[in-house]
Short mmCIF file of C-alpha atoms and ligand atoms in Angstrom, two decimals:
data_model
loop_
_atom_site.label_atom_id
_atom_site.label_comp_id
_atom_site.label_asym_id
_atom_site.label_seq_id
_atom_site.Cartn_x
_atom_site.Cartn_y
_atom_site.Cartn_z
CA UNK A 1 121.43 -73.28 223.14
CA UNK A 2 120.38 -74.49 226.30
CA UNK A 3 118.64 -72.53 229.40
CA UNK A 4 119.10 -73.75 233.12
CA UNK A 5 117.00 -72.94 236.30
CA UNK A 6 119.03 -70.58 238.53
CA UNK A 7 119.16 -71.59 242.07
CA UNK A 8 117.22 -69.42 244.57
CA UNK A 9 120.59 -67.44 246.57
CA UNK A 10 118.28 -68.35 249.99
CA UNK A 11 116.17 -71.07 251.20
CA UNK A 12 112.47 -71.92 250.16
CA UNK A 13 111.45 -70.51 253.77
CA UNK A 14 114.09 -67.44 253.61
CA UNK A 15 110.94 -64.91 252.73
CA UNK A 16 108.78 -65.99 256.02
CA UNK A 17 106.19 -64.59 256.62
CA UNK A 18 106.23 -62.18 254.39
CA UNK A 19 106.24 -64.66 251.13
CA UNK A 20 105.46 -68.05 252.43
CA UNK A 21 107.82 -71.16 251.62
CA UNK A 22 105.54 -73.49 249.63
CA UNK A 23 104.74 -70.36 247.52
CA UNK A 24 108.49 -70.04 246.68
CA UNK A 25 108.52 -73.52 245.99
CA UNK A 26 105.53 -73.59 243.72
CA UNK A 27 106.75 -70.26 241.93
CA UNK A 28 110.66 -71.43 241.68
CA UNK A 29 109.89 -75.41 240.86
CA UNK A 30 107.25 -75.33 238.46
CA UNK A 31 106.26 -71.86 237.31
CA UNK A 32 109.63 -70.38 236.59
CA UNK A 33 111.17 -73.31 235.66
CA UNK A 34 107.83 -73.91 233.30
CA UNK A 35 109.06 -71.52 231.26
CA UNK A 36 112.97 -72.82 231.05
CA UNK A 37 111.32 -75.97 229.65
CA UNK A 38 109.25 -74.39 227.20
CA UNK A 39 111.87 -71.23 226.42
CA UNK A 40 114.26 -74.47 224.98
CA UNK A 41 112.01 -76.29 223.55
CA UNK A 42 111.27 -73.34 221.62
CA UNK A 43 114.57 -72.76 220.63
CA UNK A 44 115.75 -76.30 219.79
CA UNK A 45 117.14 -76.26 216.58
CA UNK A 46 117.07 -72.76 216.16
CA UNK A 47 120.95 -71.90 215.52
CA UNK A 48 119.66 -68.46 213.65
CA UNK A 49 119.55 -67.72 217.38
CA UNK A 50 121.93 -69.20 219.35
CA UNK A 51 124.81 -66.80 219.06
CA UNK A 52 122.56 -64.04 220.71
CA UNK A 53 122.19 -63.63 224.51
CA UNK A 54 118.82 -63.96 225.68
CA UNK A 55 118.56 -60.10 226.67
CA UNK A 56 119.25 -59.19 223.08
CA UNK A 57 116.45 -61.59 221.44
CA UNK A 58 113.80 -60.45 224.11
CA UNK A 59 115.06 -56.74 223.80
CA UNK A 60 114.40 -56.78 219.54
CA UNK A 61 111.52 -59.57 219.75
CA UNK A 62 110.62 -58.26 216.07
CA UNK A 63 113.62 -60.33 214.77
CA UNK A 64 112.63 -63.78 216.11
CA UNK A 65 111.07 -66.05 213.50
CA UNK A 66 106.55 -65.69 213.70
CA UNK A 67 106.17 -69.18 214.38
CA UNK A 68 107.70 -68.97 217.90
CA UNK A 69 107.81 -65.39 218.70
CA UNK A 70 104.89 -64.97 221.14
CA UNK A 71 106.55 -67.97 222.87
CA UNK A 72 109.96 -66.60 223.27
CA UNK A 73 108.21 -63.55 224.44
CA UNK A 74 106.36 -64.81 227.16
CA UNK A 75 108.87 -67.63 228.15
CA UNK A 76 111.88 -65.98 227.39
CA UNK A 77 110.31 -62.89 229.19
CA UNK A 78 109.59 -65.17 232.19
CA UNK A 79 113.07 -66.59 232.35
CA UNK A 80 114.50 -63.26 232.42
CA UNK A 81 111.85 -61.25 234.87
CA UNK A 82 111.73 -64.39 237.36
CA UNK A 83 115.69 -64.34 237.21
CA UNK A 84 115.90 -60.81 238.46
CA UNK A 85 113.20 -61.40 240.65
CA UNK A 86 114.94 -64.22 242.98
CA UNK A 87 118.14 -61.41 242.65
CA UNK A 88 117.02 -58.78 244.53
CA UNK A 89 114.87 -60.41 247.31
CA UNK A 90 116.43 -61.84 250.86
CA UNK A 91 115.95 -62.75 253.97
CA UNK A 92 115.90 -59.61 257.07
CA UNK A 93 116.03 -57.07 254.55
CA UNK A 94 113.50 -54.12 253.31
CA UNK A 95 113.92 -50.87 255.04
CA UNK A 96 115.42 -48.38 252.62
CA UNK A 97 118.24 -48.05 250.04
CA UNK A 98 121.28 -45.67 250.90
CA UNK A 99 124.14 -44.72 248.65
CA UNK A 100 124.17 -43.83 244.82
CA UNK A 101 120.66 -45.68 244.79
CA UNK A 102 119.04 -43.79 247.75
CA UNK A 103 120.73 -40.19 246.32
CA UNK A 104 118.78 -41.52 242.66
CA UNK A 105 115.13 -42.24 244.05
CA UNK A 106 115.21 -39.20 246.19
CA UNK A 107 116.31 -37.09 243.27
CA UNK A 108 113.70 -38.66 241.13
CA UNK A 109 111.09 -39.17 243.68
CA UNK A 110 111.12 -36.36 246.05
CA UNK A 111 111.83 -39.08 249.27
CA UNK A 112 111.83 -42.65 249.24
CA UNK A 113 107.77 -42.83 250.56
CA UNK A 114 106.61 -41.18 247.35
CA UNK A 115 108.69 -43.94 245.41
CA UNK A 116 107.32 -46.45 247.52
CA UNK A 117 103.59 -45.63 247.03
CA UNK A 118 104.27 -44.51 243.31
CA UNK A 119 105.49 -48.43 242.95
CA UNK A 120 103.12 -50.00 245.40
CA UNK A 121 100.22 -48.12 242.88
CA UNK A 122 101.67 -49.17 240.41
CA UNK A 123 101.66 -52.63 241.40
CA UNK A 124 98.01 -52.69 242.54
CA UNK A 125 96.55 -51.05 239.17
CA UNK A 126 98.58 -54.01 236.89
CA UNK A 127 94.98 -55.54 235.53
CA UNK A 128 95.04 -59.18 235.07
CA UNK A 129 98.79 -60.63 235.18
CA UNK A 130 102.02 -58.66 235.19
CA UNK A 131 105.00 -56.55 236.91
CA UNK A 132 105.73 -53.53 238.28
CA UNK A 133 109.38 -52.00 237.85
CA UNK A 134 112.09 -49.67 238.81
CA UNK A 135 113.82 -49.32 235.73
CA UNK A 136 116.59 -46.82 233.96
CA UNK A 137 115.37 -45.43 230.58
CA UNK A 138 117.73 -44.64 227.54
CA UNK A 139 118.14 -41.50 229.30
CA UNK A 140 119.00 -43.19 232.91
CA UNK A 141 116.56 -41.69 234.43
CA UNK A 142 114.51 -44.05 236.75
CA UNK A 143 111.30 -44.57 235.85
CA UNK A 144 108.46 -46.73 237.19
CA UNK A 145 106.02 -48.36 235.50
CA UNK A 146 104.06 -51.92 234.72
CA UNK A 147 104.68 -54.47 232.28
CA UNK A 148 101.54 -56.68 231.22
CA UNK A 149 101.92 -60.89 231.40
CA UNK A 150 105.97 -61.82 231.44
CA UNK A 151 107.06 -58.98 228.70
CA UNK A 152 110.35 -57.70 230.08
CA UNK A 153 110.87 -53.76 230.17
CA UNK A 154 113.82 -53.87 228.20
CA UNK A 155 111.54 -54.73 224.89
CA UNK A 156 111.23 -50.79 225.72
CA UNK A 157 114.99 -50.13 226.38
CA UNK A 158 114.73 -49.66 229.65
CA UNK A 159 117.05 -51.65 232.21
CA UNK A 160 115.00 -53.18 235.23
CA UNK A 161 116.43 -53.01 238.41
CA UNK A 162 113.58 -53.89 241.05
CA UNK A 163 111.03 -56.07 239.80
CA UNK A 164 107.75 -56.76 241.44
CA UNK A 165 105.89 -60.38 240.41
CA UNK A 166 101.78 -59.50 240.73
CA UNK A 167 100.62 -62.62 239.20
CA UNK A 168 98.12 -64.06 241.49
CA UNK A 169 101.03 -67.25 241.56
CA UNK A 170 103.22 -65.14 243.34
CA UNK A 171 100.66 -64.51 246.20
CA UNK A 172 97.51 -66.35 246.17
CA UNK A 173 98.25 -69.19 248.58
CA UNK A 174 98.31 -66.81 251.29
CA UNK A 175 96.68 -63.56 250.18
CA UNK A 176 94.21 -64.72 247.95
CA UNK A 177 93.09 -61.97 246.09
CA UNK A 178 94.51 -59.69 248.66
CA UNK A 179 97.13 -58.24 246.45
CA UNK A 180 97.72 -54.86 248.86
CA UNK A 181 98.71 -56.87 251.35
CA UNK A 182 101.19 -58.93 249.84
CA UNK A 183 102.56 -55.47 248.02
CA UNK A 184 103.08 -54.06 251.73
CA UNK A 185 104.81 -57.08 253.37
CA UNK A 186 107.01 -57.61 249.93
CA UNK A 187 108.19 -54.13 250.98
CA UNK A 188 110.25 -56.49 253.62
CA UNK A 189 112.27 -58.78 251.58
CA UNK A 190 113.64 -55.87 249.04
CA UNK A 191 117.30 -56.40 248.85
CA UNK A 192 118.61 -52.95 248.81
CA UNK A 193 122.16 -53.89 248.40
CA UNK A 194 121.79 -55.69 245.43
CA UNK A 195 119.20 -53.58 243.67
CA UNK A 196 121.80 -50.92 244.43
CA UNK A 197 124.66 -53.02 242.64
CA UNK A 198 122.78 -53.42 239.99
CA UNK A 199 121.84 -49.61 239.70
CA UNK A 200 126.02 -49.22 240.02
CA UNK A 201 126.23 -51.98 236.83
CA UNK A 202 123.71 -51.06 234.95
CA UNK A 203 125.33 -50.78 231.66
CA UNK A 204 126.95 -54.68 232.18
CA UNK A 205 123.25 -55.91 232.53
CA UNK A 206 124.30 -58.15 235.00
CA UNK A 207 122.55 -61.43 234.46
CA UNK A 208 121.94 -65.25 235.27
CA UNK A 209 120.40 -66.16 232.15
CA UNK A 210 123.39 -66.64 229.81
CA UNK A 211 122.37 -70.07 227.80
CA UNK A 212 125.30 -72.67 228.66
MN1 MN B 301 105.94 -65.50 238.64
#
């Protein structure tokens, strides 16, 4: 059971100057693919596991052995959350979602504003490290809400389908501890067309993170 690296679907520099290239760099090169390394070295050896996709040993983290199952958690979780994160970002996008997606958050949210300052607070009031999300629950209703360090929502059951990094790796190079202002520009990279495909696919948990 092996994990790979997925390759960023745009260039280093795509997220200018909203996210700045040598941020990307740092966060794709070393931090996300920190935890690859250490979500296989984990895992090494471990067959009792290997039949399982990742989503279903990080969704029921109960059943992975004690000795590694904070690390699975918080590598595992960052494999996964990083993965979706790289998904659903691009260059020229932002603005705001329209079909099945659009009809969803304005149902759920009154207009898309609310949902954006609903997630944007959301974001800001994560103490220490974490995410914020847009997520279905078991219900599939969306729901927003945090996640502390690199646990993934769906160790709740709920399916993420926007995911917002506020570690201070994600922004410090050029906001420092400005972490408002990096929430309002990463309002400007949001892919709308794939968060909206994977609001469509939900149920298929579309993923990059099969082990090969
Ligand atoms: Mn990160």
């Amino acid at each position: 059971m092996k994990f790979e690296l997925p390759s960023l679907p745009y260039a280093y520099d795509a997220l200018e100057p909203y996210i700045d290239a040598r941020t990307m760099e740092i966060h794709h090169t070393r931090h996300h693919a920190g935890y690859v390394t250490n979500l296989n070295k984990l895992l090494d050896g471990r067959d009792e596991l290997a039949s399982r996709t990742l989503e279903d040993i990080i969704s029921d983290i109960r059943l992975v052995p004690d000795d590694i199952r904070q690390g699975v958690r918080n590598h595992g979780g960052g494999h996964l959350n990083h993965s979706l994160f790289w998904q659903i970002m691009g260059r020229n996008k932002g603005g705001e979602p329209s079909g099945p997606l659009g009809d969803a958050i304005r149902s759920s949210f009154t207009d898309f504003a609310s949902f954006r300052e609903l997630f944007s607070k959301t974001a800001l009031s994560r103490f220490g490290s974490g995410w914020a999300w847009l997520c279905l629950d078991s219900a599939d209703r969306l729901v927003v809400l945090s996640t502390p360090n690199q646990d993934s929502p769906i160790m709740q059951g709920h399916v993420p389908i926007l995911g917002l990094d506020v570690w201070e790796h994600a922004y410090y190079l050029k906001y420092q501890n400005r972490r408002s202002d990096y929430i309002d520009a990463w309002w400007n990279v949001v892919n709308w067309e794939k968060v909206g495909e994977l609001f469509v696919h939900r149920h298929e948990m579309v993923s990059q993170t099969r082990a090969v």
